[in-house]
Amino acid sequence: MNPAENYILNQPEPYRSIVLHLQIIIENTISEVDLKYKYRIPFYYIDNKPFCYLNVNLKEQFVDLGFWNGGDITVHLEDLTTAKRKVIKSLRYSSLEEIDETILINVLKDAYSVKDKMFNH
């Protein structure tokens, strides 16, 4: 097992289930993603460039699905948070029930559609 998989499987519930569910949706929506372990969290890369990451925040009790260059995302902006970050925007989930797969897939596809622009920054 690689470190990213260890990170995911070692999370307490409900976070493990949330991350596993997100992992399935991400990998089924964007087939080119490559799961790596960077910055001590699972990080998805496309063509060796960062795309998005999964970070469990136990203190604040949510899973952060962060998009490396969220400023280029144009859909569901009302569902994304910047959390005082300048570039990264994320979807946050505290339970499996909070995951709206339609929104998630739309955001993933939109982030993927601007990946070439994103990678030129």
mmCIF file of N, CA, C and O in Angstrom, residues 10-107:
data_model
loop_
_atom_site.group_PDB
_atom_site.id
_atom_site.type_symbol
_atom_site.label_atom_id
_atom_site.label_comp_id
_atom_site.label_asym_id
_atom_site.label_seq_id
_atom_site.Cartn_x
_atom_site.Cartn_y
_atom_site.Cartn_z
ATOM 1 N N ASN A 10 -6.294 5.043 7.347
ATOM 2 C CA ASN A 10 -6.042 5.272 8.770
ATOM 3 C C ASN A 10 -6.887 6.390 9.375
ATOM 4 O O ASN A 10 -6.738 6.709 10.558
ATOM 5 N N GLN A 11 -7.774 6.976 8.585
ATOM 6 C CA GLN A 11 -8.636 8.032 9.119
ATOM 7 C C GLN A 11 -9.778 7.419 9.934
ATOM 8 O O GLN A 11 -10.300 6.368 9.579
ATOM 9 N N PRO A 12 -10.179 8.102 10.998
ATOM 10 C CA PRO A 12 -11.355 7.621 11.753
ATOM 11 C C PRO A 12 -12.632 7.886 10.955
ATOM 12 O O PRO A 12 -12.652 8.740 10.067
ATOM 13 N N GLU A 13 -13.669 7.153 11.279
ATOM 14 C CA GLU A 13 -14.969 7.421 10.655
ATOM 15 C C GLU A 13 -15.555 8.694 11.270
ATOM 16 O O GLU A 13 -15.265 8.994 12.401
ATOM 17 N N PRO A 14 -16.347 9.456 10.552
ATOM 18 C CA PRO A 14 -16.870 9.215 9.203
ATOM 19 C C PRO A 14 -15.914 9.654 8.088
ATOM 20 O O PRO A 14 -16.229 9.524 6.924
ATOM 21 N N TYR A 15 -14.740 10.175 8.467
ATOM 22 C CA TYR A 15 -13.840 10.773 7.474
ATOM 23 C C TYR A 15 -13.287 9.757 6.488
ATOM 24 O O TYR A 15 -13.132 10.061 5.309
ATOM 25 N N ARG A 16 -13.006 8.545 6.958
ATOM 26 C CA ARG A 16 -12.508 7.515 6.046
ATOM 27 C C ARG A 16 -13.534 7.255 4.944
ATOM 28 O O ARG A 16 -13.184 7.214 3.760
ATOM 29 N N SER A 17 -14.788 7.098 5.317
ATOM 30 C CA SER A 17 -15.840 6.838 4.320
ATOM 31 C C SER A 17 -16.000 8.011 3.358
ATOM 32 O O SER A 17 -16.200 7.811 2.152
ATOM 33 N N ILE A 18 -15.900 9.235 3.866
ATOM 34 C CA ILE A 18 -16.019 10.421 3.014
ATOM 35 C C ILE A 18 -14.886 10.436 1.999
ATOM 36 O O ILE A 18 -15.111 10.607 0.797
ATOM 37 N N VAL A 19 -13.658 10.239 2.467
ATOM 38 C CA VAL A 19 -12.495 10.285 1.571
ATOM 39 C C VAL A 19 -12.551 9.152 0.547
ATOM 40 O O VAL A 19 -12.269 9.362 -0.634
ATOM 41 N N LEU A 20 -12.928 7.964 0.975
ATOM 42 C CA LEU A 20 -13.040 6.842 0.038
ATOM 43 C C LEU A 20 -14.086 7.130 -1.041
ATOM 44 O O LEU A 20 -13.880 6.841 -2.219
ATOM 45 N N HIS A 21 -15.205 7.710 -0.630
ATOM 46 C CA HIS A 21 -16.260 8.050 -1.580
ATOM 47 C C HIS A 21 -15.762 9.110 -2.573
ATOM 48 O O HIS A 21 -15.963 8.985 -3.782
ATOM 49 N N LEU A 22 -15.086 10.138 -2.060
ATOM 50 C CA LEU A 22 -14.541 11.180 -2.929
ATOM 51 C C LEU A 22 -13.512 10.594 -3.889
ATOM 52 O O LEU A 22 -13.475 10.949 -5.071
ATOM 53 N N GLN A 23 -12.689 9.681 -3.390
ATOM 54 C CA GLN A 23 -11.657 9.048 -4.205
ATOM 55 C C GLN A 23 -12.294 8.323 -5.398
ATOM 56 O O GLN A 23 -11.836 8.456 -6.533
ATOM 57 N N ILE A 24 -13.350 7.584 -5.141
ATOM 58 C CA ILE A 24 -14.045 6.852 -6.206
ATOM 59 C C ILE A 24 -14.606 7.818 -7.243
ATOM 60 O O ILE A 24 -14.444 7.619 -8.447
ATOM 61 N N ILE A 25 -15.244 8.890 -6.790
ATOM 62 C CA ILE A 25 -15.844 9.845 -7.729
ATOM 63 C C ILE A 25 -14.761 10.552 -8.545
ATOM 64 O O ILE A 25 -14.876 10.687 -9.765
ATOM 65 N N ILE A 26 -13.697 11.001 -7.874
ATOM 66 C CA ILE A 26 -12.606 11.687 -8.584
ATOM 67 C C ILE A 26 -12.017 10.777 -9.650
ATOM 68 O O ILE A 26 -11.869 11.172 -10.809
ATOM 69 N N GLU A 27 -11.682 9.559 -9.267
ATOM 70 C CA GLU A 27 -11.010 8.643 -10.198
ATOM 71 C C GLU A 27 -11.930 8.172 -11.325
ATOM 72 O O GLU A 27 -11.460 7.870 -12.421
ATOM 73 N N ASN A 28 -13.236 8.112 -11.074
ATOM 74 C CA ASN A 28 -14.171 7.730 -12.128
ATOM 75 C C ASN A 28 -14.527 8.897 -13.041
ATOM 76 O O ASN A 28 -14.943 8.686 -14.180
ATOM 77 N N THR A 29 -14.376 10.123 -12.547
ATOM 78 C CA THR A 29 -14.718 11.307 -13.336
ATOM 79 C C THR A 29 -13.543 11.768 -14.189
ATOM 80 O O THR A 29 -13.710 12.120 -15.351
ATOM 81 N N ILE A 30 -12.356 11.760 -13.604
ATOM 82 C CA ILE A 30 -11.145 12.220 -14.299
ATOM 83 C C ILE A 30 -10.161 11.049 -14.339
ATOM 84 O O ILE A 30 -9.390 10.835 -13.405
ATOM 85 N N SER A 31 -10.204 10.296 -15.411
ATOM 86 C CA SER A 31 -9.424 9.049 -15.463
ATOM 87 C C SER A 31 -7.916 9.281 -15.471
ATOM 88 O O SER A 31 -7.157 8.396 -15.095
ATOM 89 N N GLU A 32 -7.466 10.461 -15.873
ATOM 90 C CA GLU A 32 -6.027 10.718 -15.972
ATOM 91 C C GLU A 32 -5.347 11.030 -14.639
ATOM 92 O O GLU A 32 -4.141 11.215 -14.608
ATOM 93 N N VAL A 33 -6.116 11.157 -13.560
ATOM 94 C CA VAL A 33 -5.493 11.536 -12.292
ATOM 95 C C VAL A 33 -4.586 10.434 -11.767
ATOM 96 O O VAL A 33 -4.810 9.247 -11.991
ATOM 97 N N ASP A 34 -3.539 10.883 -11.084
ATOM 98 C CA ASP A 34 -2.562 9.989 -10.489
ATOM 99 C C ASP A 34 -2.471 10.341 -9.011
ATOM 100 O O ASP A 34 -2.097 11.466 -8.663
ATOM 101 N N LEU A 35 -2.833 9.393 -8.149
ATOM 102 C CA LEU A 35 -2.824 9.638 -6.709
ATOM 103 C C LEU A 35 -1.414 9.524 -6.158
ATOM 104 O O LEU A 35 -0.758 8.495 -6.309
ATOM 105 N N LYS A 36 -0.956 10.612 -5.541
ATOM 106 C CA LYS A 36 0.367 10.642 -4.923
ATOM 107 C C LYS A 36 0.209 11.072 -3.472
ATOM 108 O O LYS A 36 -0.887 11.405 -3.023
ATOM 109 N N TYR A 37 1.308 11.061 -2.768
ATOM 110 C CA TYR A 37 1.315 11.508 -1.375
ATOM 111 C C TYR A 37 2.294 12.669 -1.280
ATOM 112 O O TYR A 37 3.507 12.475 -1.324
ATOM 113 N N LYS A 38 1.753 13.883 -1.223
ATOM 114 C CA LYS A 38 2.569 15.100 -1.167
ATOM 115 C C LYS A 38 2.077 15.971 -0.029
ATOM 116 O O LYS A 38 0.872 16.006 0.246
ATOM 117 N N TYR A 39 2.987 16.687 0.589
ATOM 118 C CA TYR A 39 2.626 17.591 1.689
ATOM 119 C C TYR A 39 1.886 16.849 2.804
ATOM 120 O O TYR A 39 1.026 17.386 3.471
ATOM 121 N N ARG A 40 2.177 15.549 2.940
ATOM 122 C CA ARG A 40 1.616 14.668 3.968
ATOM 123 C C ARG A 40 0.118 14.417 3.825
ATOM 124 O O ARG A 40 -0.564 14.087 4.787
ATOM 125 N N ILE A 41 -0.397 14.572 2.591
ATOM 126 C CA ILE A 41 -1.809 14.285 2.304
ATOM 127 C C ILE A 41 -1.919 13.660 0.903
ATOM 128 O O ILE A 41 -1.025 13.809 0.085
ATOM 129 N N PRO A 42 -3.049 12.973 0.618
ATOM 130 C CA PRO A 42 -3.275 12.446 -0.735
ATOM 131 C C PRO A 42 -3.487 13.597 -1.717
ATOM 132 O O PRO A 42 -4.291 14.493 -1.473
ATOM 133 N N PHE A 43 -2.739 13.580 -2.804
ATOM 134 C CA PHE A 43 -2.760 14.642 -3.796
ATOM 135 C C PHE A 43 -2.932 14.028 -5.173
ATOM 136 O O PHE A 43 -2.201 13.114 -5.534
ATOM 137 N N TYR A 44 -3.886 14.517 -5.918
ATOM 138 C CA TYR A 44 -4.070 14.050 -7.292
ATOM 139 C C TYR A 44 -3.293 14.944 -8.246
ATOM 140 O O TYR A 44 -3.355 16.173 -8.152
ATOM 141 N N TYR A 45 -2.589 14.289 -9.161
ATOM 142 C CA TYR A 45 -1.807 14.982 -10.177
ATOM 143 C C TYR A 45 -2.301 14.570 -11.551
ATOM 144 O O TYR A 45 -2.787 13.454 -11.733
ATOM 145 N N ILE A 46 -2.165 15.490 -12.502
ATOM 146 C CA ILE A 46 -2.423 15.203 -13.908
ATOM 147 C C ILE A 46 -1.191 15.679 -14.658
ATOM 148 O O ILE A 46 -0.783 16.839 -14.505
ATOM 149 N N ASP A 47 -0.594 14.800 -15.426
ATOM 150 C CA ASP A 47 0.630 15.126 -16.175
ATOM 151 C C ASP A 47 1.708 15.711 -15.256
ATOM 152 O O ASP A 47 2.339 16.721 -15.587
ATOM 153 N N ASN A 48 1.865 15.119 -14.085
ATOM 154 C CA ASN A 48 2.854 15.547 -13.086
ATOM 155 C C ASN A 48 2.632 16.960 -12.556
ATOM 156 O O ASN A 48 3.549 17.582 -12.045
ATOM 157 N N LYS A 49 1.408 17.484 -12.677
ATOM 158 C CA LYS A 49 1.059 18.795 -12.135
ATOM 159 C C LYS A 49 -0.058 18.605 -11.121
ATOM 160 O O LYS A 49 -0.956 17.793 -11.316
ATOM 161 N N PRO A 50 -0.020 19.341 -10.007
ATOM 162 C CA PRO A 50 -1.058 19.184 -8.981
ATOM 163 C C PRO A 50 -2.434 19.571 -9.501
ATOM 164 O O PRO A 50 -2.582 20.568 -10.206
ATOM 165 N N PHE A 51 -3.435 18.766 -9.138
ATOM 166 C CA PHE A 51 -4.820 19.014 -9.562
ATOM 167 C C PHE A 51 -5.713 19.289 -8.357
ATOM 168 O O PHE A 51 -6.330 20.338 -8.259
ATOM 169 N N CYS A 52 -5.783 18.326 -7.432
ATOM 170 C CA CYS A 52 -6.585 18.512 -6.231
ATOM 171 C C CYS A 52 -6.048 17.616 -5.120
ATOM 172 O O CYS A 52 -5.232 16.733 -5.363
ATOM 173 N N TYR A 53 -6.502 17.871 -3.904
ATOM 174 C CA TYR A 53 -6.029 17.087 -2.767
ATOM 175 C C TYR A 53 -7.175 16.777 -1.816
ATOM 176 O O TYR A 53 -8.231 17.413 -1.850
ATOM 177 N N LEU A 54 -6.941 15.793 -0.956
ATOM 178 C CA LEU A 54 -7.888 15.395 0.081
ATOM 179 C C LEU A 54 -7.215 15.566 1.432
ATOM 180 O O LEU A 54 -6.194 14.948 1.701
ATOM 181 N N ASN A 55 -7.780 16.414 2.274
ATOM 182 C CA ASN A 55 -7.187 16.666 3.578
ATOM 183 C C ASN A 55 -8.254 16.515 4.650
ATOM 184 O O ASN A 55 -9.280 17.187 4.614
ATOM 185 N N VAL A 56 -8.005 15.628 5.605
ATOM 186 C CA VAL A 56 -8.921 15.443 6.725
ATOM 187 C C VAL A 56 -8.521 16.412 7.828
ATOM 188 O O VAL A 56 -7.384 16.400 8.291
ATOM 189 N N ASN A 57 -9.456 17.258 8.227
ATOM 190 C CA ASN A 57 -9.220 18.207 9.304
ATOM 191 C C ASN A 57 -10.001 17.715 10.520
ATOM 192 O O ASN A 57 -11.198 17.980 10.654
ATOM 193 N N LEU A 58 -9.309 16.973 11.379
ATOM 194 C CA LEU A 58 -9.978 16.392 12.542
ATOM 195 C C LEU A 58 -10.398 17.458 13.540
ATOM 196 O O LEU A 58 -11.446 17.348 14.173
ATOM 197 N N LYS A 59 -9.599 18.489 13.679
ATOM 198 C CA LYS A 59 -9.902 19.549 14.645
ATOM 199 C C LYS A 59 -11.227 20.241 14.309
ATOM 200 O O LYS A 59 -12.063 20.461 15.169
ATOM 201 N N GLU A 60 -11.391 20.581 13.020
ATOM 202 C CA GLU A 60 -12.612 21.278 12.607
ATOM 203 C C GLU A 60 -13.669 20.328 12.045
ATOM 204 O O GLU A 60 -14.742 20.751 11.640
ATOM 205 N N GLN A 61 -13.349 19.049 11.987
ATOM 206 C CA GLN A 61 -14.272 17.973 11.626
ATOM 207 C C GLN A 61 -14.862 18.070 10.221
ATOM 208 O O GLN A 61 -16.071 18.100 10.032
ATOM 209 N N PHE A 62 -13.969 18.104 9.237
ATOM 210 C CA PHE A 62 -14.423 18.048 7.852
ATOM 211 C C PHE A 62 -13.312 17.485 6.979
ATOM 212 O O PHE A 62 -12.157 17.412 7.389
ATOM 213 N N VAL A 63 -13.704 17.083 5.773
ATOM 214 C CA VAL A 63 -12.756 16.689 4.731
ATOM 215 C C VAL A 63 -12.733 17.822 3.722
ATOM 216 O O VAL A 63 -13.781 18.277 3.250
ATOM 217 N N ASP A 64 -11.545 18.284 3.407
ATOM 218 C CA ASP A 64 -11.343 19.373 2.465
ATOM 219 C C ASP A 64 -10.896 18.775 1.133
ATOM 220 O O ASP A 64 -9.854 18.126 1.074
ATOM 221 N N LEU A 65 -11.692 18.968 0.096
ATOM 222 C CA LEU A 65 -11.294 18.591 -1.259
ATOM 223 C C LEU A 65 -10.859 19.880 -1.930
ATOM 224 O O LEU A 65 -11.682 20.676 -2.386
ATOM 225 N N GLY A 66 -9.545 20.127 -1.913
ATOM 226 C CA GLY A 66 -9.014 21.391 -2.395
ATOM 227 C C GLY A 66 -8.557 21.309 -3.834
ATOM 228 O O GLY A 66 -7.949 20.327 -4.248
ATOM 229 N N PHE A 67 -8.850 22.365 -4.575
ATOM 230 C CA PHE A 67 -8.435 22.449 -5.972
ATOM 231 C C PHE A 67 -7.266 23.410 -6.074
ATOM 232 O O PHE A 67 -7.349 24.555 -5.630
ATOM 233 N N TRP A 68 -6.182 22.907 -6.638
ATOM 234 C CA TRP A 68 -4.896 23.598 -6.655
ATOM 235 C C TRP A 68 -5.004 25.014 -7.202
ATOM 236 O O TRP A 68 -4.371 25.925 -6.706
ATOM 237 N N ASN A 69 -5.779 25.185 -8.243
ATOM 238 C CA ASN A 69 -5.965 26.531 -8.770
ATOM 239 C C ASN A 69 -7.453 26.822 -8.879
ATOM 240 O O ASN A 69 -8.004 26.908 -9.964
ATOM 241 N N GLY A 70 -8.062 26.967 -7.743
ATOM 242 C CA GLY A 70 -9.504 27.164 -7.666
ATOM 243 C C GLY A 70 -9.995 28.444 -8.309
ATOM 244 O O GLY A 70 -11.167 28.565 -8.633
ATOM 245 N N GLY A 71 -9.100 29.399 -8.500
ATOM 246 C CA GLY A 71 -9.499 30.659 -9.104
ATOM 247 C C GLY A 71 -10.013 30.526 -10.520
ATOM 248 O O GLY A 71 -10.703 31.411 -11.018
ATOM 249 N N ASP A 72 -9.692 29.422 -11.169
ATOM 250 C CA ASP A 72 -10.139 29.206 -12.545
ATOM 251 C C ASP A 72 -11.456 28.440 -12.631
ATOM 252 O O ASP A 72 -11.999 28.278 -13.718
ATOM 253 N N ILE A 73 -11.958 27.977 -11.508
ATOM 254 C CA ILE A 73 -13.226 27.246 -11.504
ATOM 255 C C ILE A 73 -14.369 28.241 -11.668
ATOM 256 O O ILE A 73 -14.386 29.296 -11.026
ATOM 257 N N THR A 74 -15.329 27.901 -12.533
ATOM 258 C CA THR A 74 -16.420 28.835 -12.846
ATOM 259 C C THR A 74 -17.801 28.330 -12.432
ATOM 260 O O THR A 74 -18.777 29.049 -12.598
ATOM 261 N N VAL A 75 -17.899 27.100 -11.926
ATOM 262 C CA VAL A 75 -19.209 26.551 -11.577
ATOM 263 C C VAL A 75 -19.321 26.343 -10.060
ATOM 264 O O VAL A 75 -18.321 26.136 -9.385
ATOM 265 N N HIS A 76 -20.535 26.439 -9.572
ATOM 266 C CA HIS A 76 -20.854 26.171 -8.157
ATOM 267 C C HIS A 76 -19.967 26.959 -7.191
ATOM 268 O O HIS A 76 -19.556 26.448 -6.147
ATOM 269 N N LEU A 77 -19.695 28.206 -7.537
ATOM 270 C CA LEU A 77 -18.830 29.032 -6.680
ATOM 271 C C LEU A 77 -19.419 29.208 -5.287
ATOM 272 O O LEU A 77 -18.683 29.339 -4.312
ATOM 273 N N GLU A 78 -20.749 29.156 -5.210
ATOM 274 C CA GLU A 78 -21.405 29.300 -3.897
ATOM 275 C C GLU A 78 -21.141 28.103 -2.984
ATOM 276 O O GLU A 78 -21.304 28.203 -1.760
ATOM 277 N N ASP A 79 -20.712 26.986 -3.554
ATOM 278 C CA ASP A 79 -20.431 25.782 -2.766
ATOM 279 C C ASP A 79 -18.948 25.648 -2.417
ATOM 280 O O ASP A 79 -18.575 24.774 -1.638
ATOM 281 N N LEU A 80 -18.125 26.492 -3.010
ATOM 282 C CA LEU A 80 -16.679 26.434 -2.777
ATOM 283 C C LEU A 80 -16.284 27.447 -1.703
ATOM 284 O O LEU A 80 -16.872 28.512 -1.602
ATOM 285 N N THR A 81 -15.272 27.105 -0.931
ATOM 286 C CA THR A 81 -14.751 28.034 0.067
ATOM 287 C C THR A 81 -13.290 28.327 -0.226
ATOM 288 O O THR A 81 -12.557 27.470 -0.701
ATOM 289 N N THR A 82 -12.898 29.560 0.068
ATOM 290 C CA THR A 82 -11.484 29.914 -0.059
ATOM 291 C C THR A 82 -10.793 29.778 1.289
ATOM 292 O O THR A 82 -9.589 29.576 1.351
ATOM 293 N N ALA A 83 -11.569 29.885 2.374
ATOM 294 C CA ALA A 83 -11.027 29.786 3.730
ATOM 295 C C ALA A 83 -9.776 30.658 3.895
ATOM 296 O O ALA A 83 -8.769 30.224 4.434
ATOM 297 N N LYS A 84 -9.876 31.887 3.391
ATOM 298 C CA LYS A 84 -8.792 32.870 3.497
ATOM 299 C C LYS A 84 -7.535 32.483 2.722
ATOM 300 O O LYS A 84 -6.454 32.972 2.996
ATOM 301 N N ARG A 85 -7.693 31.563 1.769
ATOM 302 C CA ARG A 85 -6.569 31.200 0.898
ATOM 303 C C ARG A 85 -6.688 32.001 -0.383
ATOM 304 O O ARG A 85 -7.784 32.276 -0.847
ATOM 305 N N LYS A 86 -5.566 32.354 -0.964
ATOM 306 C CA LYS A 86 -5.575 33.214 -2.147
ATOM 307 C C LYS A 86 -5.898 32.461 -3.431
ATOM 308 O O LYS A 86 -6.537 33.007 -4.322
ATOM 309 N N VAL A 87 -5.439 31.236 -3.561
ATOM 310 C CA VAL A 87 -5.574 30.523 -4.831
ATOM 311 C C VAL A 87 -6.472 29.294 -4.713
ATOM 312 O O VAL A 87 -7.307 29.050 -5.571
ATOM 313 N N ILE A 88 -6.318 28.530 -3.672
ATOM 314 C CA ILE A 88 -7.033 27.261 -3.532
ATOM 315 C C ILE A 88 -8.482 27.495 -3.095
ATOM 316 O O ILE A 88 -8.751 28.285 -2.193
ATOM 317 N N LYS A 89 -9.389 26.804 -3.776
ATOM 318 C CA LYS A 89 -10.792 26.749 -3.362
ATOM 319 C C LYS A 89 -11.106 25.296 -3.086
ATOM 320 O O LYS A 89 -10.500 24.400 -3.666
ATOM 321 N N SER A 90 -12.042 25.058 -2.188
ATOM 322 C CA SER A 90 -12.333 23.673 -1.848
ATOM 323 C C SER A 90 -13.800 23.443 -1.560
ATOM 324 O O SER A 90 -14.551 24.362 -1.235
ATOM 325 N N LEU A 91 -14.162 22.176 -1.689
ATOM 326 C CA LEU A 91 -15.457 21.672 -1.241
ATOM 327 C C LEU A 91 -15.189 20.998 0.095
ATOM 328 O O LEU A 91 -14.194 20.279 0.236
ATOM 329 N N ARG A 92 -16.053 21.229 1.070
ATOM 330 C CA ARG A 92 -15.843 20.648 2.397
ATOM 331 C C ARG A 92 -17.037 19.796 2.783
ATOM 332 O O ARG A 92 -18.191 20.171 2.554
ATOM 333 N N TYR A 93 -16.710 18.662 3.394
ATOM 334 C CA TYR A 93 -17.751 17.704 3.781
ATOM 335 C C TYR A 93 -17.521 17.205 5.197
ATOM 336 O O TYR A 93 -16.410 16.810 5.550
ATOM 337 N N SER A 94 -18.593 17.208 5.985
ATOM 338 C CA SER A 94 -18.535 16.675 7.346
ATOM 339 C C SER A 94 -19.235 15.325 7.456
ATOM 340 O O SER A 94 -19.121 14.647 8.465
ATOM 341 N N SER A 95 -19.988 14.965 6.422
ATOM 342 C CA SER A 95 -20.676 13.673 6.406
ATOM 343 C C SER A 95 -20.851 13.215 4.955
ATOM 344 O O SER A 95 -20.816 14.035 4.032
ATOM 345 N N LEU A 96 -21.066 11.917 4.790
ATOM 346 C CA LEU A 96 -21.318 11.368 3.447
ATOM 347 C C LEU A 96 -22.562 11.996 2.822
ATOM 348 O O LEU A 96 -22.601 12.246 1.622
ATOM 349 N N GLU A 97 -23.552 12.268 3.647
ATOM 350 C CA GLU A 97 -24.822 12.801 3.155
ATOM 351 C C GLU A 97 -24.656 14.196 2.546
ATOM 352 O O GLU A 97 -25.475 14.609 1.719
ATOM 353 N N GLU A 98 -23.638 14.920 2.957
ATOM 354 C CA GLU A 98 -23.414 16.273 2.435
ATOM 355 C C GLU A 98 -22.867 16.273 1.010
ATOM 356 O O GLU A 98 -22.875 17.304 0.350
ATOM 357 N N ILE A 99 -22.378 15.139 0.541
ATOM 358 C CA ILE A 99 -21.768 15.086 -0.785
ATOM 359 C C ILE A 99 -22.858 15.087 -1.848
ATOM 360 O O ILE A 99 -23.616 14.130 -1.977
ATOM 361 N N ASP A 100 -22.946 16.189 -2.585
ATOM 362 C CA ASP A 100 -23.849 16.283 -3.728
ATOM 363 C C ASP A 100 -23.004 15.890 -4.943
ATOM 364 O O ASP A 100 -22.160 16.659 -5.405
ATOM 365 N N GLU A 101 -23.224 14.681 -5.418
ATOM 366 C CA GLU A 101 -22.370 14.152 -6.480
ATOM 367 C C GLU A 101 -22.464 14.975 -7.761
ATOM 368 O O GLU A 101 -21.482 15.100 -8.483
ATOM 369 N N THR A 102 -23.615 15.552 -8.044
ATOM 370 C CA THR A 102 -23.763 16.372 -9.252
ATOM 371 C C THR A 102 -22.859 17.590 -9.165
ATOM 372 O O THR A 102 -22.133 17.902 -10.117
ATOM 373 N N ILE A 103 -22.881 18.275 -8.035
ATOM 374 C CA ILE A 103 -22.014 19.445 -7.842
ATOM 375 C C ILE A 103 -20.550 19.023 -7.910
ATOM 376 O O ILE A 103 -19.742 19.650 -8.599
ATOM 377 N N LEU A 104 -20.216 17.956 -7.212
ATOM 378 C CA LEU A 104 -18.831 17.479 -7.175
ATOM 379 C C LEU A 104 -18.323 17.161 -8.578
ATOM 380 O O LEU A 104 -17.240 17.609 -8.981
ATOM 381 N N ILE A 105 -19.089 16.424 -9.345
ATOM 382 C CA ILE A 105 -18.678 16.044 -10.698
ATOM 383 C C ILE A 105 -18.574 17.276 -11.590
ATOM 384 O O ILE A 105 -17.626 17.405 -12.381
ATOM 385 N N ASN A 106 -19.514 18.207 -11.462
ATOM 386 C CA ASN A 106 -19.451 19.440 -12.261
ATOM 387 C C ASN A 106 -18.194 20.244 -11.935
ATOM 388 O O ASN A 106 -17.537 20.769 -12.843
ATOM 389 N N VAL A 107 -17.850 20.347 -10.657
ATOM 390 C CA VAL A 107 -16.651 21.089 -10.259
ATOM 391 C C VAL A 107 -15.396 20.374 -10.766
ATOM 392 O O VAL A 107 -14.474 21.014 -11.295
#
